[in-house]
Short mmCIF file of C-alpha atoms in Angstrom, two decimals:
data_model
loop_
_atom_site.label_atom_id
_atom_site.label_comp_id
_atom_site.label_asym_id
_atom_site.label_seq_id
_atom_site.Cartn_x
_atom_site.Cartn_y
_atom_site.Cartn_z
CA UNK W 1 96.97 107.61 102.10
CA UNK W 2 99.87 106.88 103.37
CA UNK W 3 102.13 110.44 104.87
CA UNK W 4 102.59 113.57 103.45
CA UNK W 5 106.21 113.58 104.31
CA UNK W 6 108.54 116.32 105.19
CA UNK W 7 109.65 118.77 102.82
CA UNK W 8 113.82 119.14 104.62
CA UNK W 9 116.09 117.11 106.89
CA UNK W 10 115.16 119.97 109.25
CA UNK W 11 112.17 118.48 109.94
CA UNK W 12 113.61 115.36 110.20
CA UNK W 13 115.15 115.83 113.46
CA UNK W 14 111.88 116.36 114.59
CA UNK W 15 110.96 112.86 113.92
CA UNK W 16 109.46 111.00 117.38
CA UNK W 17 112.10 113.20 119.56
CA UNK W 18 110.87 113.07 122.35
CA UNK W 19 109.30 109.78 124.47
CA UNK W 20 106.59 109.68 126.89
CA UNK W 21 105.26 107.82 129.40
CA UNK W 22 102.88 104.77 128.54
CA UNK W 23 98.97 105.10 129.74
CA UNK W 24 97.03 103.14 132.06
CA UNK W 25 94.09 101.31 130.97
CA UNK W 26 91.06 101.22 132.82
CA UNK W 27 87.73 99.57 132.42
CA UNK W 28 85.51 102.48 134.06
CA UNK W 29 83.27 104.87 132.17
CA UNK W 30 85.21 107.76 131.40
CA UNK W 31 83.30 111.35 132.82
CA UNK W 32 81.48 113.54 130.01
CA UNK W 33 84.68 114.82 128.57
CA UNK W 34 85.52 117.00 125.38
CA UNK W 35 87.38 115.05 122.58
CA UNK W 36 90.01 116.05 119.94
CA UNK W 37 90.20 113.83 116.90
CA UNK W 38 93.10 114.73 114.55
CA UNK W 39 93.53 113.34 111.03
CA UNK W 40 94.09 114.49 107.57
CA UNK W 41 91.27 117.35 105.60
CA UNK W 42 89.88 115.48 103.22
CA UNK W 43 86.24 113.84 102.52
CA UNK W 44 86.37 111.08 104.82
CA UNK W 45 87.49 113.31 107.56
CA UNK W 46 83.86 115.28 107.04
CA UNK W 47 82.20 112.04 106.86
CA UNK W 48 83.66 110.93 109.96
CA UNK W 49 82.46 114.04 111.72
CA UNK W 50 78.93 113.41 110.51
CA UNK W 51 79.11 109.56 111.58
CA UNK W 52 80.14 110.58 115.26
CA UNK W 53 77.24 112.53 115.88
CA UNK W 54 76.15 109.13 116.94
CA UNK W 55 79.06 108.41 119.65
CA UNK W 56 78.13 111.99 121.03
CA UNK W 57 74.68 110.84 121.60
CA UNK W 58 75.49 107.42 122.66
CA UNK W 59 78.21 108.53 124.96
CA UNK W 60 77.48 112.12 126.41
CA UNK W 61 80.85 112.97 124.96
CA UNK W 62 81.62 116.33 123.00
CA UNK W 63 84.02 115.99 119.84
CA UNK W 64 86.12 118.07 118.23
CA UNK W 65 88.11 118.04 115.17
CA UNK W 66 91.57 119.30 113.55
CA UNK W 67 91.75 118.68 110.08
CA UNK W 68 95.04 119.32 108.62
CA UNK W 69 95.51 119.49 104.63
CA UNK W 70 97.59 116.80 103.49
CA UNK W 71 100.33 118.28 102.65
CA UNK W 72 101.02 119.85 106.19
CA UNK W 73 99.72 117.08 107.81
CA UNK W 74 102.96 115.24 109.29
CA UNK W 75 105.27 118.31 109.74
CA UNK W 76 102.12 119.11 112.08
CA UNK W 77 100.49 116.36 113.77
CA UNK W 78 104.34 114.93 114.50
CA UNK W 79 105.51 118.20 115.95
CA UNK W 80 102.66 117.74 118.09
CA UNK W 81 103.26 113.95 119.28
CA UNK W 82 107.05 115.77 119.61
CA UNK W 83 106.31 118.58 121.61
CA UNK W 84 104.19 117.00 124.22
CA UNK W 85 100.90 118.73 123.17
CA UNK W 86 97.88 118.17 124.13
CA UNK W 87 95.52 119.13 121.13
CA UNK W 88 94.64 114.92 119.88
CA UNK W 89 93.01 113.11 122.31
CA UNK W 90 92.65 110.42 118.83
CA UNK W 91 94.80 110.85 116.42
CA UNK W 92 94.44 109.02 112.72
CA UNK W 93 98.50 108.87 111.69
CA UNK W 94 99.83 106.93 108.77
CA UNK W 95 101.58 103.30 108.83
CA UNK W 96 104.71 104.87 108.93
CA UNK W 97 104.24 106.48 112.16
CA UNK W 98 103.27 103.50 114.29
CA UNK W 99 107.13 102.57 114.51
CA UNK W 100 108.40 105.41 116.42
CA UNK W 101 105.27 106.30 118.24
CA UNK W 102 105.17 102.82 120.03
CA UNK W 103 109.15 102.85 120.97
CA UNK W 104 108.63 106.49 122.16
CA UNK W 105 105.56 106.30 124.17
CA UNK W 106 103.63 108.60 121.83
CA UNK W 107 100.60 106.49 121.34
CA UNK W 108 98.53 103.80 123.67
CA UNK W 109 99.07 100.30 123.68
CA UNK W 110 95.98 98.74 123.09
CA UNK W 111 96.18 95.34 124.03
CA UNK W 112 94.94 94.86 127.37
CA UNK W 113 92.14 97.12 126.19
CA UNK W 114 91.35 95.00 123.06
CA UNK W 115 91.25 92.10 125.54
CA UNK W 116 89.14 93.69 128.12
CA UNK W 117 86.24 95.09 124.99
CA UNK W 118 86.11 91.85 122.98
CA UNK W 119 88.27 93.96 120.12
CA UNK W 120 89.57 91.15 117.85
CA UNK W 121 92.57 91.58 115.61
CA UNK W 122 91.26 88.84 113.52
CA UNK W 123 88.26 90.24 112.62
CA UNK W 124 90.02 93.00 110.44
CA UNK W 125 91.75 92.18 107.12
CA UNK W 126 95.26 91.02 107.91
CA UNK W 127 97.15 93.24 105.76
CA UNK W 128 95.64 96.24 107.85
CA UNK W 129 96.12 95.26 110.97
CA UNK W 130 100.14 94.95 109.79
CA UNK W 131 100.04 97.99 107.99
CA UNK W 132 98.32 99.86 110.43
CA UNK W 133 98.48 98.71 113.89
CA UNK W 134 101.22 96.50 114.49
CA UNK W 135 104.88 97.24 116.04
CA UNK W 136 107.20 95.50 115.55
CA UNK W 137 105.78 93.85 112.44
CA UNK W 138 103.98 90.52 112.42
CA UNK W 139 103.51 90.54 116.36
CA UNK W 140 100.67 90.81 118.14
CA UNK W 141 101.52 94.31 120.05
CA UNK W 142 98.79 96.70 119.17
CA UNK W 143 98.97 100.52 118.97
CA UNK W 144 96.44 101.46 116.37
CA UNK W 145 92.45 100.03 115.07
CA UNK W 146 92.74 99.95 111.32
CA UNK W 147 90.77 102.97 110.54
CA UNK W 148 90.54 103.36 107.29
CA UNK W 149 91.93 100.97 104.44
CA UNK W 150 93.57 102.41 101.35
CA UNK W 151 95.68 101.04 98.15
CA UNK W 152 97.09 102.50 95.09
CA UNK W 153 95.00 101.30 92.11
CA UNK W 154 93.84 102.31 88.98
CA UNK W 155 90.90 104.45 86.98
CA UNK W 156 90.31 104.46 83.74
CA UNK W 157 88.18 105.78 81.47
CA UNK W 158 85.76 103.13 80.44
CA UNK W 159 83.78 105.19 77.57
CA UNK W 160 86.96 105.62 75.62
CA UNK W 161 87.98 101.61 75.90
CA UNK W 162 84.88 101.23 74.23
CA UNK W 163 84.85 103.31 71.36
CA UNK W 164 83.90 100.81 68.30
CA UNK W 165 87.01 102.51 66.10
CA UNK W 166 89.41 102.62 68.73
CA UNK W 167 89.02 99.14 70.10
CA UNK W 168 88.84 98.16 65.97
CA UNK W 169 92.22 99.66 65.96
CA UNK W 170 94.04 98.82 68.97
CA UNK W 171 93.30 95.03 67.55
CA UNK W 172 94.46 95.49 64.99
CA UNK W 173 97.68 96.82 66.27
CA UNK W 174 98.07 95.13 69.33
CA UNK W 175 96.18 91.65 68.48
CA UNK W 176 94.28 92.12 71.21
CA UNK W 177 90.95 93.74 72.80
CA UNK W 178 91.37 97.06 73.92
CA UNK W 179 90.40 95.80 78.05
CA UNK W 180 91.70 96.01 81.29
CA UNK W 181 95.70 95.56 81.28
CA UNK W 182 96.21 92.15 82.55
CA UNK W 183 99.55 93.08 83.47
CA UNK W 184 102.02 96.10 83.28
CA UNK W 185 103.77 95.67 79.83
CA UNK W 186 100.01 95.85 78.20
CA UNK W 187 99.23 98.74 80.90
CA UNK W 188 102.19 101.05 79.25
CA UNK W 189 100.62 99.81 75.44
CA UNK W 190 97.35 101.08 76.45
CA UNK W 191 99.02 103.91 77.55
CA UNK W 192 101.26 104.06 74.35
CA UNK W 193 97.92 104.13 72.43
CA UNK W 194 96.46 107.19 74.11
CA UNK W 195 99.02 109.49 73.98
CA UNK W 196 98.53 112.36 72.05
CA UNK W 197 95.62 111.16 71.00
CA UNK W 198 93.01 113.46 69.44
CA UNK W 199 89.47 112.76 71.17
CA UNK W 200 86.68 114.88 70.56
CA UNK W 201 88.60 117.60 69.20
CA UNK W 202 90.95 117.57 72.12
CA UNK W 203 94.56 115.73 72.62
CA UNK W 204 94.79 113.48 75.24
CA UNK W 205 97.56 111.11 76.71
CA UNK W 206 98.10 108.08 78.53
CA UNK W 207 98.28 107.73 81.94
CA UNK W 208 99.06 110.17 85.20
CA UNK W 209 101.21 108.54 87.93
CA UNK W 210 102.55 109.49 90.65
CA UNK W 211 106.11 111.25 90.20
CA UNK W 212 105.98 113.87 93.11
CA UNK W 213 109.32 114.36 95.14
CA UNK W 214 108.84 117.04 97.90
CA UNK W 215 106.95 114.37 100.31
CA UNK W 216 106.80 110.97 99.04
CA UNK W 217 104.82 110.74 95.72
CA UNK W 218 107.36 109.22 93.81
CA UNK W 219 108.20 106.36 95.91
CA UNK W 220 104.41 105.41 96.65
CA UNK W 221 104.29 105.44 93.09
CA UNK W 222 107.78 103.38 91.39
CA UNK W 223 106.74 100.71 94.33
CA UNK W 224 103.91 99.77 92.27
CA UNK W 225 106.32 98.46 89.50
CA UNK W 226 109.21 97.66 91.96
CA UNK W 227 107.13 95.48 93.39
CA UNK W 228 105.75 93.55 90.73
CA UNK W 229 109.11 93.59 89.24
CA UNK W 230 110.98 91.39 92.26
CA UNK W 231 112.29 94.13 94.51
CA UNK W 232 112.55 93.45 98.16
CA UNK W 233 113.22 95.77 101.17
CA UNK W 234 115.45 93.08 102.74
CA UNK W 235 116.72 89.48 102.74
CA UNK W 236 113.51 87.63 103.52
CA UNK W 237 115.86 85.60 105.69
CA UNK W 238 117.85 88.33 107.51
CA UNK W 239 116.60 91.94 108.67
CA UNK W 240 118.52 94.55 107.28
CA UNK W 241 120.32 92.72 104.35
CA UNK W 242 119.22 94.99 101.50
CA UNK W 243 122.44 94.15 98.79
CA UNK W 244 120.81 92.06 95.85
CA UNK W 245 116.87 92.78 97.13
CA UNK W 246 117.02 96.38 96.77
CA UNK W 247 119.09 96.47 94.13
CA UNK W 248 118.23 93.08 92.15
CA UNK W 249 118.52 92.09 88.53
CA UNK W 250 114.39 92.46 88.82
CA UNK W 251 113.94 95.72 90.77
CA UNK W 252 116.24 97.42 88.31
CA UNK W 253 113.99 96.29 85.05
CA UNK W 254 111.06 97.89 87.32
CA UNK W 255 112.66 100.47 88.04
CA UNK W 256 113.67 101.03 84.33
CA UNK W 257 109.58 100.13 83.68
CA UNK W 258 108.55 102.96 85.44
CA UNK W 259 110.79 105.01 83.85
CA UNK W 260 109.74 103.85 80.51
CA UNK W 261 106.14 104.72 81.24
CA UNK W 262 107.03 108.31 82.47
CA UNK W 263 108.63 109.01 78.85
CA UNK W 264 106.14 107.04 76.73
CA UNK W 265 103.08 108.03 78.46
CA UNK W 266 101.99 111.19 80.73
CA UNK W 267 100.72 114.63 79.99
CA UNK W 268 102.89 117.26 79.96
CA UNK W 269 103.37 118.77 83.38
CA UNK W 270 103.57 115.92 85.15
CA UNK W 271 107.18 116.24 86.49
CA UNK W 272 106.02 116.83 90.42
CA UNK W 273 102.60 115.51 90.31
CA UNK W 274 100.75 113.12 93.07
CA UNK W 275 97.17 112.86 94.19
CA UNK W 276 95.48 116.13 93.73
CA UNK W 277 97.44 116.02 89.95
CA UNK W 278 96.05 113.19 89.07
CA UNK W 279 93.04 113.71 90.16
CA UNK W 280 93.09 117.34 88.04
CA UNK W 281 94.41 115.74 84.94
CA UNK W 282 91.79 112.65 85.16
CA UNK W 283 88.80 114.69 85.61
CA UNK W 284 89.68 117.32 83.28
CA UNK W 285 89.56 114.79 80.65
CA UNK W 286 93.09 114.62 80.15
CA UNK W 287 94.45 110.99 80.51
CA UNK W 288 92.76 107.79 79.52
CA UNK W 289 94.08 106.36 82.85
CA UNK W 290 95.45 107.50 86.04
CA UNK W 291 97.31 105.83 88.75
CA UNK W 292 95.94 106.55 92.46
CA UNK W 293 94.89 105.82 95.80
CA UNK W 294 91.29 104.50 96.06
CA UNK W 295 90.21 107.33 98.24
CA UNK W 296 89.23 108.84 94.98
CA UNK W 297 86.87 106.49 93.67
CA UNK W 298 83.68 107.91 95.11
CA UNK W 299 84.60 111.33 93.70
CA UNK W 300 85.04 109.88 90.36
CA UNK W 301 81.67 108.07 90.46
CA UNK W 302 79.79 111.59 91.88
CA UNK W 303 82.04 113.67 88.87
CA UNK W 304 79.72 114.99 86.04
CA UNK W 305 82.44 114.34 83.48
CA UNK W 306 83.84 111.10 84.27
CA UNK W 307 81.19 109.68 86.39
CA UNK W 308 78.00 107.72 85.99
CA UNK W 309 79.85 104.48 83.83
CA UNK W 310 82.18 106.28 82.18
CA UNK W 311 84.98 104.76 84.46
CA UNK W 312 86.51 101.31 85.26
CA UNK W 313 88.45 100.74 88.19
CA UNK W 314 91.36 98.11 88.05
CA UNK W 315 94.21 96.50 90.35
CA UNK W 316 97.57 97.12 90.21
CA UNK W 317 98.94 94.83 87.41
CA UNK W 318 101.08 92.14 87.63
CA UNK W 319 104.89 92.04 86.73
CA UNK W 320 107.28 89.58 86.25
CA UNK W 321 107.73 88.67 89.89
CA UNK W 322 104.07 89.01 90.40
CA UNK W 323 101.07 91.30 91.59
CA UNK W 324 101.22 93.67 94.42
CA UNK W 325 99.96 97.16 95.13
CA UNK W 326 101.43 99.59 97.32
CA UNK W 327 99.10 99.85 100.34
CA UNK W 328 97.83 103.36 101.83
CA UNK W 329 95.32 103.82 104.85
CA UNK W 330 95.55 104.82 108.38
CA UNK W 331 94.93 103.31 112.10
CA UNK W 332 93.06 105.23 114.79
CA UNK W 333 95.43 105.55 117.94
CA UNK W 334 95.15 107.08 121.16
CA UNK W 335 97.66 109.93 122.14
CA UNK W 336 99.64 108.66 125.35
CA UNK W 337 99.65 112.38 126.07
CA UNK W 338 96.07 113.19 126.28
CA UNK W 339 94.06 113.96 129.53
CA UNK W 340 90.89 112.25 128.46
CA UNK W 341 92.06 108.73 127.94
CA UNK W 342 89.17 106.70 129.06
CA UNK W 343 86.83 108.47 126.91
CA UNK W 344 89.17 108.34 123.77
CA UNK W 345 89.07 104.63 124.05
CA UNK W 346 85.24 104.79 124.95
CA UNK W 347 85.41 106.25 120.96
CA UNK W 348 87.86 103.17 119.92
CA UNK W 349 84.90 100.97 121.45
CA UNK W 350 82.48 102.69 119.33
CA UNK W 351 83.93 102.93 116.44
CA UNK W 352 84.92 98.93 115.89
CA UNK W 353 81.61 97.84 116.28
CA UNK W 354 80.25 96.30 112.56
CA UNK W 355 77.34 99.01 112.18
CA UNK W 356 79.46 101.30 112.42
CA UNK W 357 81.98 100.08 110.22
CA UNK W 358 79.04 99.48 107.37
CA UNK W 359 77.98 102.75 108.31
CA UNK W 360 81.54 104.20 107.74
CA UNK W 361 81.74 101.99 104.20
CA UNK W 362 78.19 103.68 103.30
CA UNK W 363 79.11 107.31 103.96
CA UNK W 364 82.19 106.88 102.25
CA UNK W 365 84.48 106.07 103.98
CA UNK W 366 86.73 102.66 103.98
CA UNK W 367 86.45 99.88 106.47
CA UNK W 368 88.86 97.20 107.13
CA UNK W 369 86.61 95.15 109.06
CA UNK W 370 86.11 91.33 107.60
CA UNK W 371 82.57 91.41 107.88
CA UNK W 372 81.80 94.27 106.14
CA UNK W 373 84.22 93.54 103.45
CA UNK W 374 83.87 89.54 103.28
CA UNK W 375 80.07 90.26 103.13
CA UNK W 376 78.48 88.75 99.85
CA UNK W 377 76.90 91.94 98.96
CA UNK W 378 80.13 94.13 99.28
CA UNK W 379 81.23 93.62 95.93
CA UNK W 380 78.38 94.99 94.42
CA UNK W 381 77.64 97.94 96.61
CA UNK W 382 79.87 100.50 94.94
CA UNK W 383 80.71 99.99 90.80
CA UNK W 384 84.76 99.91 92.38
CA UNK W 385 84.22 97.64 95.68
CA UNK W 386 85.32 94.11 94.06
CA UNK W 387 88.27 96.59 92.60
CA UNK W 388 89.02 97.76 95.97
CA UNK W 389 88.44 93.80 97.36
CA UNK W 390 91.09 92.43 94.66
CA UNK W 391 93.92 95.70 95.75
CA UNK W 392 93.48 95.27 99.26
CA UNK W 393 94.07 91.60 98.86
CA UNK W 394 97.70 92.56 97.28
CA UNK W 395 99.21 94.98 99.08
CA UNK W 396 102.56 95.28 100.08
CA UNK W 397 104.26 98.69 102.35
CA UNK W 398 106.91 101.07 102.48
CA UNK W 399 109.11 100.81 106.00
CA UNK W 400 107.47 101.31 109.17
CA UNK W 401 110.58 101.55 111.11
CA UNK W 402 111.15 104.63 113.68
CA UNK W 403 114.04 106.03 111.00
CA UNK W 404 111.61 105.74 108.35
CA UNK W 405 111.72 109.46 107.27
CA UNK W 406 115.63 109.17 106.99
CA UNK W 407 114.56 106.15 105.26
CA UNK W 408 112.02 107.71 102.52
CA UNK W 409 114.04 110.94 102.24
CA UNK W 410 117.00 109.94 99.72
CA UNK W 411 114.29 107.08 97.83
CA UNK W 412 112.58 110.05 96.78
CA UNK W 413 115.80 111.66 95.90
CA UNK W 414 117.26 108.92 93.45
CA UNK W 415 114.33 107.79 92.03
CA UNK W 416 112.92 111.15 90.85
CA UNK W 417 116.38 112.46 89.91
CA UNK W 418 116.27 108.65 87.90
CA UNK W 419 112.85 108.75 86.51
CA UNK W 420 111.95 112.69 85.51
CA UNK W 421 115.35 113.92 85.64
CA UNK W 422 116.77 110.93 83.78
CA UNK W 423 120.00 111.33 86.06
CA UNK W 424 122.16 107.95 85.48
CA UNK W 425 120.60 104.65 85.28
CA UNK W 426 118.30 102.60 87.33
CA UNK W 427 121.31 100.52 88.52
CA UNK W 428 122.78 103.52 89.83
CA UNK W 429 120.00 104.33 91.86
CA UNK W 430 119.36 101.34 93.30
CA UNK W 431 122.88 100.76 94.09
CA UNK W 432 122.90 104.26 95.86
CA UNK W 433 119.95 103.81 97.63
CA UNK W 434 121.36 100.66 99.04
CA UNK W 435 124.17 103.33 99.94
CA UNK W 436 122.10 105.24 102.13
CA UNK W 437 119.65 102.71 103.68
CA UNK W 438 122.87 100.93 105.05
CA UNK W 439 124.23 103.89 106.77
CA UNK W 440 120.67 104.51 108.26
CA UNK W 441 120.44 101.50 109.56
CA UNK W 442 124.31 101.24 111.16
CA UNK W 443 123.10 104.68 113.09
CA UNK W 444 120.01 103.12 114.09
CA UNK W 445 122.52 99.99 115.30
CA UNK W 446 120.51 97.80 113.27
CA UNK W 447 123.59 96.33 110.99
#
């Protein structure tokens, strides 16, 4: 996942406040010591507590866990980096975060330690390390170990695709095989298809995607058509030029894609909807395909209703400008603030070693690491791993930078008042957006 964002500017100001010191490594056994781990409440979080069981054991160590529900989860683990707490001794934070926690101190750099254990950036898939431990981007300074690796992609339900009359009539209207969308204008057909379809005595529709504005919902879900469409952040060739990337001829026909595929093609309700929504209306039997992170796909596979082959799993499709997916995940960082230092990187140590990183894939949760991943039998170890292999291979992310919050805030503000609201046109957005990135960046003294 990526971060629950704040729900007001309030909490804004709150946003990596307040700077600490940096930590001293050291290469000496840390003392029996009791750990905090802080992340996100979710499956993988219980898994993780299962899987350390080991380090306790191995170590002598005593962990401890705060689990904070998603949608609470930044407004509360930031206020704690803020405030100079001391409840994470390890703390798994979004992408985002990794900006203004190195420039303020708030997390450990790892690099000396990396050096000192035989931790190799290398050995985890590129687009992770990036997304997850790197600041600034594409350097080699290291605040995070890619924890766990997450993409938006898509579900689908597989038993309905291959229905003898409805594939026998989607030919026949489309001219082609009712199949996986090989890219996004055949996605919103399929989706076209479905809605209000009648299927076993109950009306269905097209596709759930992600139009949620209170945190970021919206945004991690246009991106996947922005994307694909041509839209860039910033001048490849100088930071911080956004006029005619943000707002190009191409990120405007996305923009007006995603649009398209909100009117044409969702269930009613789904004006605010992200994860959990999707989740409901897939399961439920509502949608014939839904648009999420892959965190989900073991829960679909274990669900009586859709499980069990009656779902496909799917990349992001490609657009015009090509195919990318909007990347999720977390790194696992050490909290400059914490008192048991040594030991928290004793649990870094641990946890990047390749059994436990197959162990971690095998419980369910998602590694990063190359050999796990890369191994030949990866693909066919779960019916959505090759899925997951072809997304991770195509991500792309939202802004990492320190002002990213002031950055995310009014993207979720034009887009949704754009897409559900149907508030000007896509050109307007864009153009707006532009707007209010520029004067973030000039107060950041970045333009």
């Amino acid at each position: 996942m990526k971060n629950r964002m704040m729900n007001s500017a309030a909490t804004i100001g709150l946003l990596f406040g307040a700077g600490f010191a940096g930590a001293t490594l050291t290469t000496t056994s840390a003392q029996a010591a009791d750990l905090t781990l802080c992340w996100a409440a979710w499956d993988p979080a219980n898994a993780l507590v299962e899987m350390s069981k080991d380090f306790e054991a191995q170590s002598g160590h005593n962990m401890s866990f705060e689990f904070v529900p998603w949608p609470n989860f930044a407004d509360r683990m930031l206020n704690e980096l803020n405030s100079g707490g001391k409840l994470c001794d390890l703390l798994i934070g979004d992408s985002q975060w990794i900006g203004g926690a190195a420039e303020n101190g708030q997390y450990v750099k790892l690099n000396d330690f990396f050096d000192q254990e035989g931790i190799k950036m290398d050995d985890f898939l590129p687009a992770t390390v990036t997304g997850y431990a790197e600041w600034p981007k594409n350097t080699p300074n290291y605040y995070a170990l890619p924890a766990y690796a997450d993409v938006v992609g898509w579900t689908y339900r597989k038993d309905w695709f291959e229905r003898p009359e409805l594939q026998a009539e989607f030919k026949e209207k489309y001219g082609r095989d009712l199949d996986v969308p090989k890219n996004l204008a055949e996605l919103k057909d399929i989706g076209e298809f479905f809605q209000g379809r009648e299927i076993d005595g109950k009306t269905v529709y097209g596709a759930a995607i992600y139009t949620e504005r209170g945190s970021e919902g919206i945004t991690m879900g246009v991106t996947n058509a922005l994307y694909n469409y041509g839209f860039l952040y910033e001048n490849p060739d100088k930071p911080y030029d956004l006029e005619g990337f943000v707002n190009s001829a191409g990120a405007i026909e996305g923009l007006e894609y995603y649009k398209a595929l909100y009117d044409c093609c969702t269930p009613p309700g789904a004006s605010d909807a992200y994860m959990s929504q999707n989740i409901d209306a897939y399961k439920s039997g509502q949608v014939a395909m839904q648009m999420n992170f892959a965190f989900i796909w073991p829960g679909v596979e274990a669900d009586p209703n859709v499980g069990g082959g009656k779902s496909g799993y799917f990349a992001n499709p490609a657009g015009p400008a090509g195919q990318y997916a909007q990347l999720g995940g977390q790194g696992i960082s050490v909290v400059a603030n914490s008192d048991n230092k040594d030991a928290a990187l004793e649990y870094i140590k641990w946890f990047a070693q390749k059994d436990v990183q197959q162990k971690w894939w095998d419980v369910g949760g998602a590694s990063a690491m190359r050999a796990v991943v890369e191994d030949p039998g990866f693909a066919s170890s779960q019916p959505f791993a090759q899925t997951f292999l072809d997304s991770m291979a195509i991500v792309k992310d939202f802004w990492a930078e320190p002002a990213y919050a002031s950055l995310l805030l009014p993207m979720q503000e034009r887009i949704h008042n754009y897409v559900v609201a149907g508030n000007g046109t896509a050109k307007e957005a864009l153009d707006g957006l532009v707007k209010d990135w520029d004067e973030v960046f000039e107060d950041e003294g970045k333009k």
